[in-house]
């Protein structure tokens, strides 16, 4: 039966990477990944498409890699994530007076109530991306999660409306179409990431999902099972890399490599006697960089991002006592060492890393469970939500495609040791007097051992 489920493709157009993932639900309701491709992104800045040609090439490359992972795939329609500092959200209220009071409330009436919100006044140049009902009221009954089956005179709801810049939306749609695809729906990235890393208990407890991407940090706040707030903070991993590049006077590639390999979000946790040696440019002397200085630069920018998160939580009246689920960190930037401790210190909330394996079937490759693919996995889940609730038209029949071996976890051969070499960057500890004496002592012990072995 599960082969009759549709294959849904999520396309994450990010500042640093473009990822395309094709997935299908199995008989247990878990996602099987049937295709996976990624490519470096060049034409996107702070989540917005600025260079359409470069973005098209990157989408085509990600698609090619996706087809390479599974040649049986046919990709036509995709769910696309949208972010950028042009994204805004507002709260509205809508009501309708029912025609037939005696009958129970039907889905068509709820659809009409939602459709009315698309006529809400928004500033010129903006466009409504999504209208999300929060809680419903039927006459005097309030805080109803789903009013279908109730009866009454008047049905109303509070809505969370997400808007974006028309040109930015047009650029995304144009890039997708010119790459030979159709946009099935545009989904706000923090909502997609939230779907991938959250479970029902998180929704009930109240959480803030913080998706730290390359160009933006996306925020979605849930309280009492309702989406309370969304925001896009215009800082991300790229800003940290640029700070390192400027602050330490290194190349951008070196800054990125140092951030990933040796970066820490807490300078107090970095060793004061550890140094990174960077090869000199064109015959110049190598450069020594303190790991503590590196951590100081990262901490300054990450603290700023977390201050924005705290500011947004206060804006919607949710202080630290109300979100029992704390902060869930996801996205590529969440991989930084000691970020959980920094987040807890700045926000005063418990924090953890959110991995998108909550809804993934067992036996997939570890790469797919990385936080950087949360948005892509969430886009597939959004597609399934549309399919199961009949929000969009889908084909009647679906092709049977097996999970390719390249995306399945292979049994590990424990007899082989993998040795990795890093040639460009190396860390060395400066020897203290104690370190010198310890190594001297060990040398003497080894010397006596050798003499005893020789006597034996």
C-alpha positions as a printed NumPy array, in Angstrom:
array([[  0.   ,   0.   ,   0.   ],
       [  2.707,   2.481,   0.947],
       [  4.05 ,   2.536,  -2.616],
       [  0.827,   4.327,  -3.624],
       [  1.788,   7.389,  -1.584],
       [  3.02 ,  10.394,  -3.594],
       [  6.702,  11.261,  -3.914],
       [  7.107,  14.841,  -2.668],
       [ 10.202,  16.962,  -3.275],
       [ 11.446,  19.728,  -0.986],
       [ 13.741,  22.408,  -2.43 ],
       [ 15.659,  24.53 ,   0.071],
       [ 17.146,  27.596,  -1.651],
       [ 19.635,  28.791,   0.944],
       [ 22.431,  31.352,   1.097],
       [ 25.23 ,  28.755,   1.303],
       [ 23.608,  25.628,  -0.172],
       [ 20.681,  24.493,  -2.306],
       [ 19.287,  21.089,  -1.355],
       [ 16.697,  18.927,  -3.126],
       [ 15.284,  15.907,  -1.269],
       [ 12.593,  13.533,  -2.575],
       [ 10.643,  11.538,   0.017],
       [  7.654,   9.241,   0.426],
       [  5.861,   8.015,   3.558],
       [  6.032,   4.279,   4.319],
       [  3.281,   2.155,   5.911],
       [  4.333,   3.371,   9.381],
       [  3.941,   7.051,   8.425],
       [  7.715,   7.657,   8.379],
       [  9.605,   9.321,   5.499],
       [ 11.726,   7.197,   3.184],
       [ 14.225,   9.325,   1.263],
       [ 14.272,   8.352,  -2.424],
       [ 16.587,  11.068,  -3.773],
       [ 19.046,  13.574,  -2.354],
       [ 21.138,  16.255,  -4.041],
       [ 22.857,  19.441,  -2.943],
       [ 24.913,  22.184,  -4.554],
       [ 26.74 ,  25.304,  -3.423],
       [ 24.605,  28.435,  -3.665],
       [ 26.029,  31.627,  -5.184],
       [ 23.136,  33.862,  -6.245],
       [ 21.417,  34.129,  -2.842],
       [ 22.148,  36.606,  -0.043],
       [ 20.376,  36.742,   3.322],
       [ 17.823,  34.239,   2.004],
       [ 16.88 ,  36.388,  -1.027],
       [ 17.581,  35.52 ,  -4.679],
       [ 19.686,  38.36 ,  -6.098],
       [ 21.308,  36.697,  -9.106],
       [ 18.701,  34.585, -10.923],
       [ 21.151,  32.984, -13.429],
       [ 23.514,  31.732, -10.733],
       [ 20.577,  30.468,  -8.654],
       [ 19.173,  28.552, -11.663],
       [ 22.569,  26.871, -12.224],
       [ 22.763,  25.888,  -8.544],
       [ 19.176,  24.482,  -8.586],
       [ 20.004,  22.496, -11.756],
       [ 23.173,  21.13 , -10.119],
       [ 21.251,  20.084,  -6.97 ],
       [ 18.617,  18.411,  -9.223],
       [ 21.308,  16.609, -11.241],
       [ 22.844,  15.269,  -8.01 ],
       [ 19.368,  14.207,  -6.868],
       [ 18.815,  12.299, -10.148],
       [ 22.308,  10.772,  -9.837],
       [ 21.356,   9.373,  -6.424],
       [ 18.233,   7.78 ,  -7.965],
       [ 17.853,   7.752, -11.808],
       [ 14.253,   6.428, -11.515],
       [ 12.976,   9.728, -10.125],
       [ 10.81 ,  12.137, -12.092],
       [ 10.679,  15.59 , -10.518],
       [  8.143,  18.131, -11.768],
       [  6.657,  19.961,  -8.783],
       [  8.533,  21.072,  -5.676],
       [  7.755,  22.623,  -2.297],
       [ 10.062,  25.623,  -1.893],
       [ 11.235,  27.262,   1.335],
       [ 11.227,  31.052,   1.625],
       [ 13.108,  33.306,   4.087],
       [ 14.811,  36.71 ,   4.062],
       [ 14.491,  39.882,   6.105],
       [ 11.578,  41.041,   3.895],
       [  9.353,  38.456,   5.629],
       [  6.864,  39.985,   8.082],
       [  4.019,  38.576,  10.14 ],
       [  0.842,  40.119,  11.556],
       [ -2.129,  39.016,  13.646],
       [ -5.712,  39.456,  12.393],
       [ -9.198,  38.467,  13.443],
       [-11.93 ,  37.145,  11.133],
       [-15.612,  36.173,  11.653],
       [-18.451,  34.871,   9.505],
       [-22.177,  34.679,  10.273],
       [-23.526,  31.288,   9.202],
       [-26.447,  30.804,   6.814],
       [-27.812,  27.531,   8.219],
       [-27.604,  27.754,  12.015],
       [-29.123,  24.32 ,  12.701],
       [-26.462,  22.382,  10.744],
       [-22.994,  21.488,  12.028],
       [-20.   ,  23.592,  10.947],
       [-18.439,  22.159,   7.77 ],
       [-14.931,  22.395,   6.281],
       [-16.185,  24.647,   3.441],
       [-17.132,  27.342,   5.976],
       [-13.661,  27.216,   7.562],
       [-12.103,  27.45 ,   4.078],
       [-14.248,  30.547,   3.381],
       [-13.135,  32.118,   6.673],
       [ -9.451,  31.523,   5.761],
       [ -9.951,  32.751,   2.172],
       [-11.415,  36.033,   3.512],
       [ -8.096,  36.744,   5.267],
       [ -6.293,  36.876,   1.913],
       [ -8.136,  40.17 ,   1.383],
       [ -6.516,  41.719,   4.498],
       [ -4.897,  45.108,   3.873],
       [ -1.11 ,  44.851,   3.645],
       [  1.438,  47.489,   2.503],
       [  1.892,  47.995,  -1.254],
       [  4.667,  45.832,  -2.7  ],
       [  3.988,  42.974,  -0.249],
       [  2.175,  39.712,  -0.884],
       [  0.504,  37.244,   1.496],
       [  2.444,  33.96 ,   1.599],
       [  0.388,  32.048,   4.169],
       [ -2.635,  32.417,   6.463],
       [ -2.478,  30.206,   9.559],
       [ -5.54 ,  29.897,  11.849],
       [ -4.57 ,  29.976,  15.55 ],
       [ -7.66 ,  29.337,  17.687],
       [-11.356,  29.425,  16.758],
       [-14.436,  30.742,  18.527],
       [-18.029,  29.584,  18.031],
       [-20.485,  32.096,  19.547],
       [-19.353,  32.328,  23.203],
       [-17.093,  29.26 ,  23.136],
       [-13.431,  30.233,  22.854],
       [-10.029,  28.568,  22.244],
       [-11.442,  25.784,  20.062],
       [ -8.652,  24.023,  18.095],
       [-11.023,  22.616,  15.426],
       [-14.651,  23.858,  15.187],
       [-15.881,  21.26 ,  12.641],
       [-18.874,  19.444,  14.143],
       [-19.877,  22.35 ,  16.423],
       [-23.033,  24.327,  15.722],
       [-23.655,  28.027,  16.269],
       [-24.479,  31.375,  14.68 ],
       [-21.042,  32.958,  14.364],
       [-17.632,  31.362,  13.697],
       [-14.443,  33.356,  14.132],
       [-10.703,  32.859,  14.478],
       [ -7.434,  34.617,  15.174],
       [ -5.009,  34.357,  12.261],
       [ -1.253,  34.582,  11.85 ],
       [ -0.604,  36.109,   8.41 ],
       [  2.843,  35.857,   6.81 ],
       [  3.763,  38.369,   4.092],
       [  6.802,  38.867,   1.867],
       [  8.135,  41.241,  -0.776],
       [  6.501,  40.659,  -4.204],
       [  9.802,  40.971,  -6.103],
       [ 11.599,  38.535,  -3.782],
       [  8.766,  35.989,  -4.226],
       [  8.795,  36.533,  -8.002],
       [ 12.567,  35.929,  -8.148],
       [ 12.24 ,  32.612,  -6.316],
       [  9.378,  31.434,  -8.545],
       [ 11.222,  32.548, -11.696],
       [ 14.419,  30.698, -10.677],
       [ 12.468,  27.497,  -9.98 ],
       [ 10.525,  27.7  , -13.274],
       [ 13.622,  28.41 , -15.387],
       [ 15.261,  25.333, -13.83 ],
       [ 12.416,  23.296, -15.365],
       [ 10.309,  22.891, -12.209],
       [  6.956,  24.11 , -10.885],
       [  6.449,  25.618,  -7.426],
       [  3.686,  23.61 ,  -5.746],
       [  3.764,  25.909,  -2.729],
       [  5.994,  28.452,  -0.974],
       [  6.52 ,  27.598,   2.694],
       [  8.084,  29.817,   5.337],
       [ 11.387,  28.175,   6.301],
       [ 10.997,  28.338,  10.119],
       [  7.633,  26.549,   9.807],
       [  9.175,  23.828,   7.619],
       [ 12.096,  23.381,  10.054],
       [  9.666,  23.269,  12.98 ],
       [  7.666,  20.477,  11.311],
       [ 10.851,  18.424,  10.869],
       [ 12.28 ,  18.703,  14.399],
       [  9.181,  19.007,  16.622],
       [  6.965,  16.335,  18.154],
       [  3.507,  16.71 ,  19.741],
       [  4.976,  17.049,  23.259],
       [  7.086,  20.031,  22.117],
       [  3.99 ,  21.669,  20.671],
       [  2.1  ,  21.22 ,  23.925],
       [  4.983,  22.333,  26.185],
       [  5.749,  25.474,  24.142],
       [  9.001,  25.902,  22.219],
       [ 11.013,  28.405,  20.207],
       [ 12.506,  26.879,  17.048],
       [ 15.699,  28.736,  16.072],
       [ 16.958,  27.709,  12.603],
       [ 20.45 ,  29.169,  12.111],
       [ 21.094,  29.14 ,   8.359],
       [ 23.817,  30.655,   6.209],
       [ 22.212,  34.049,   5.577],
       [ 19.354,  34.268,   8.087],
       [ 18.238,  32.902,  11.446],
       [ 14.585,  31.87 ,  11.336],
       [ 12.369,  31.833,  14.414],
       [  9.024,  30.111,  15.057],
       [  7.399,  30.238,  18.508],
       [  4.706,  27.744,  19.557],
       [  2.677,  28.033,  22.768],
       [ -0.264,  25.886,  23.919],
       [ -0.241,  24.055,  20.589],
       [ -0.572,  27.274,  18.556],
       [  1.879,  29.129,  16.336],
       [  2.288,  32.414,  18.216],
       [  5.045,  34.189,  16.299],
       [  7.4  ,  33.928,  13.333],
       [ 10.38 ,  36.115,  12.495],
       [ 13.423,  36.165,  10.224],
       [ 16.597,  37.589,  11.816],
       [ 18.96 ,  38.862,   9.068],
       [ 22.111,  37.255,  10.535],
       [ 23.468,  33.738,  10.089],
       [ 26.573,  31.609,   9.597],
       [ 27.839,  33.789,   6.714],
       [ 28.   ,  36.799,   9.061],
       [ 30.147,  34.83 ,  11.504],
       [ 32.487,  33.778,   8.681],
       [ 32.795,  37.401,   7.485],
       [ 33.479,  38.567,  11.058],
       [ 36.315,  36.019,  11.352],
       [ 37.681,  37.018,   7.93 ],
       [ 37.731,  40.73 ,   8.865],
       [ 38.739,  40.347,  12.502],
       [ 41.623,  37.944,  11.938],
       [ 42.705,  39.062,   8.442],
       [ 42.322,  35.692,   6.706],
       [ 40.696,  34.446,   3.488],
       [ 36.978,  33.601,   3.537],
       [ 37.625,  29.893,   2.867],
       [ 40.114,  29.798,   5.753],
       [ 37.639,  31.623,   8.015],
       [ 34.911,  29.066,   7.187],
       [ 37.268,  26.144,   7.783],
       [ 38.43 ,  27.55 ,  11.138],
       [ 34.814,  28.164,  12.207],
       [ 33.77 ,  24.594,  11.395],
       [ 36.864,  22.792,  12.742],
       [ 37.928,  24.854,  15.735],
       [ 35.082,  27.331,  16.365],
       [ 33.338,  27.623,  19.726],
       [ 30.453,  29.851,  20.8  ],
       [ 32.004,  30.394,  24.249],
       [ 35.44 ,  32.001,  24.517],
       [ 35.758,  30.832,  28.163],
       [ 35.684,  27.224,  26.936],
       [ 38.464,  27.772,  24.362],
       [ 42.035,  26.916,  25.371],
       [ 44.158,  30.007,  25.826],
       [ 47.356,  28.191,  24.812],
       [ 45.988,  26.661,  21.559],
       [ 46.941,  28.285,  18.259],
       [ 45.959,  27.701,  14.623],
       [ 48.663,  28.004,  11.982],
       [ 47.457,  29.432,   8.666],
       [ 49.738,  29.052,   5.602],
       [ 51.099,  32.423,   4.396],
       [ 49.996,  33.887,   1.069],
       [ 52.481,  33.7  ,  -1.822],
       [ 55.582,  32.967,   0.19 ],
       [ 54.675,  35.083,   3.219],
       [ 55.307,  33.743,   6.724],
       [ 52.57 ,  31.521,   8.212],
       [ 50.091,  33.244,  10.535],
       [ 49.317,  32.106,  14.073],
       [ 45.79 ,  32.662,  15.365],
       [ 44.623,  32.14 ,  18.939],
       [ 41.677,  29.726,  19.287],
       [ 40.423,  31.965,  22.131],
       [ 40.318,  35.019,  19.837],
       [ 38.4  ,  32.964,  17.243],
       [ 35.851,  31.922,  19.887],
       [ 35.512,  35.545,  21.062],
       [ 34.494,  36.694,  17.551],
       [ 31.976,  33.836,  17.18 ],
       [ 30.519,  34.458,  20.655],
       [ 29.933,  38.168,  19.927],
       [ 27.844,  37.448,  16.799],
       [ 25.985,  34.444,  18.261],
       [ 25.099,  36.478,  21.392],
       [ 23.649,  39.165,  19.104],
       [ 21.484,  36.571,  17.312],
       [ 20.264,  35.157,  20.651],
       [ 19.497,  38.702,  21.891],
       [ 17.17 ,  39.065,  18.881],
       [ 15.476,  35.77 ,  19.828],
       [ 14.944,  37.031,  23.412],
       [ 13.611,  40.363,  22.05 ],
       [ 11.035,  38.573,  19.837],
       [  9.908,  36.353,  22.736],
       [  9.308,  39.449,  24.875],
       [  7.418,  41.103,  21.965],
       [  4.783,  38.348,  22.079],
       [  4.703,  38.277,  25.896],
       [  6.361,  34.894,  26.322],
       [  8.985,  35.034,  29.045],
       [ 11.299,  32.243,  30.165],
       [  8.765,  30.648,  32.533],
       [  6.18 ,  30.018,  29.811],
       [  8.118,  27.977,  27.242],
       [  8.62 ,  24.658,  29.042],
       [ 10.037,  23.047,  25.901],
       [ 12.807,  25.684,  25.744],
       [ 14.748,  26.466,  22.565],
       [ 15.299,  23.928,  19.777],
       [ 18.357,  24.877,  17.696],
       [ 18.551,  23.583,  14.14 ],
       [ 20.086,  24.513,  10.769],
       [ 23.762,  24.309,   9.787],
       [ 24.821,  26.962,  12.327],
       [ 23.538,  24.875,  15.246],
       [ 26.563,  22.575,  14.873],
       [ 28.858,  25.104,  16.612],
       [ 30.481,  23.801,  19.79 ],
       [ 29.086,  25.153,  23.108],
       [ 26.156,  26.858,  21.349],
       [ 23.654,  25.166,  23.689],
       [ 25.404,  26.671,  26.747],
       [ 25.491,  30.155,  25.162],
       [ 21.799,  29.941,  24.19 ],
       [ 20.805,  28.906,  27.711],
       [ 22.903,  31.72 ,  29.185],
       [ 21.493,  34.49 ,  26.92 ],
       [ 17.828,  33.402,  26.736],
       [ 17.442,  31.809,  30.182],
       [ 15.689,  28.813,  28.532],
       [ 16.726,  25.178,  28.23 ],
       [ 18.17 ,  24.393,  24.796],
       [ 18.843,  21.347,  22.644],
       [ 19.77 ,  20.552,  19.043],
       [ 16.839,  19.57 ,  16.819],
       [ 17.625,  16.792,  14.34 ],
       [ 15.188,  16.047,  11.489],
       [ 15.178,  12.29 ,  12.262],
       [ 11.904,  12.646,  14.23 ],
       [  9.911,  11.719,  11.094],
       [ 12.549,   9.816,   9.068],
       [ 12.34 ,   6.063,   8.502],
       [ 15.109,   3.948,  10.014],
       [ 18.149,   2.902,   7.978],
       [ 18.853,   6.172,   6.118],
       [ 22.373,   7.607,   5.788],
       [ 23.549,   9.819,   8.679],
       [ 24.022,  12.811,   6.33 ],
       [ 20.231,  13.244,   6.017],
       [ 19.754,  13.574,   9.792],
       [ 21.99 ,  16.663,   9.982],
       [ 20.238,  19.836,  11.229],
       [ 21.114,  21.662,   7.962],
       [ 18.49 ,  19.531,   6.135],
       [ 15.639,  20.273,   8.601],
       [ 13.996,  22.764,   6.205],
       [ 14.07 ,  20.315,   3.277],
       [ 12.596,  17.424,   5.292],
       [  9.973,  19.818,   6.701],
       [  8.958,  20.879,   3.179],
       [  8.193,  17.233,   2.308],
       [  6.119,  16.933,   5.512],
       [  4.217,  20.11 ,   4.538],
       [  3.48 ,  18.474,   1.176],
       [  2.106,  15.395,   2.924],
       [ -0.043,  17.602,   5.142],
       [ -1.547,  19.135,   1.957],
       [ -2.046,  15.657,   0.448],
       [ -3.698,  14.138,   3.531],
       [ -5.981,  17.149,   4.115],
       [ -6.749,  17.473,   0.375],
       [ -5.529,  21.099,   0.371],
       [ -3.979,  20.683,  -3.089],
       [ -4.499,  18.544,  -6.173],
       [ -2.227,  15.488,  -6.51 ],
       [ -2.05 ,  12.805,  -9.196],
       [ -4.31 ,   9.793,  -8.802],
       [ -1.638,   7.111,  -9.229],
       [  2.014,   7.024,  -8.185],
       [  5.007,   5.094,  -9.488],
       [  6.652,   2.44 ,  -7.352],
       [ 10.263,   3.481,  -6.646],
       [ 12.59 ,   1.745,  -4.202],
       [ 14.989,   3.512,  -1.816],
       [ 18.404,   3.561,  -3.587],
       [ 21.331,   1.797,  -1.884],
       [ 23.36 ,   5.027,  -1.858],
       [ 20.869,   6.531,   0.64 ],
       [ 20.7  ,   3.441,   2.874],
       [ 23.037,   2.919,   5.782],
       [ 25.611,   0.273,   4.938],
       [ 26.794,  -2.213,   7.602],
       [ 29.986,  -0.842,   9.169],
       [ 33.193,  -2.843,   8.799],
       [ 34.877,  -2.26 ,  12.141],
       [ 38.194,  -3.75 ,  11.043],
       [ 39.011,  -0.706,   8.916],
       [ 40.376,   2.441,  10.511],
       [ 39.766,   5.66 ,   8.63 ],
       [ 42.527,   8.235,   9.006],
       [ 41.722,  11.812,   8.013],
       [ 44.415,  14.362,   7.301],
       [ 43.982,  18.132,   7.467],
       [ 46.744,  19.786,   5.527],
       [ 45.756,  23.431,   5.387],
       [ 45.134,  24.21 ,   9.042],
       [ 46.771,  22.773,  12.131],
       [ 46.482,  23.54 ,  15.832],
       [ 49.445,  23.37 ,  18.133],
       [ 49.556,  23.651,  21.897],
       [ 52.278,  25.887,  23.293],
       [ 54.243,  23.827,  25.785],
       [ 54.165,  24.997,  29.381],
       [ 56.886,  24.102,  31.898],
       [ 54.611,  21.41 ,  33.383],
       [ 53.982,  19.925,  29.904],
       [ 57.743,  19.849,  29.244],
       [ 58.447,  18.11 ,  32.609],
       [ 55.655,  15.562,  31.99 ],
       [ 57.036,  14.617,  28.565],
       [ 60.568,  14.462,  30.049],
       [ 59.289,  12.132,  32.81 ],
       [ 57.499,   9.851,  30.297],
       [ 60.682,   9.722,  28.192],
       [ 62.722,   8.57 ,  31.201],
       [ 60.155,   5.894,  32.14 ],
       [ 60.176,   4.57 ,  28.549],
       [ 63.994,   4.498,  28.607],
       [ 64.094,   2.377,  31.806],
       [ 61.394,   0.08 ,  30.37 ],
       [ 63.502,  -0.524,  27.275],
       [ 66.538,  -1.35 ,  29.442],
       [ 64.483,  -3.846,  31.514],
       [ 63.11 ,  -5.467,  28.34 ],
       [ 66.65 ,  -5.826,  27.022],
       [ 67.779,  -7.57 ,  30.267],
       [ 64.851,  -9.983,  30.043]])
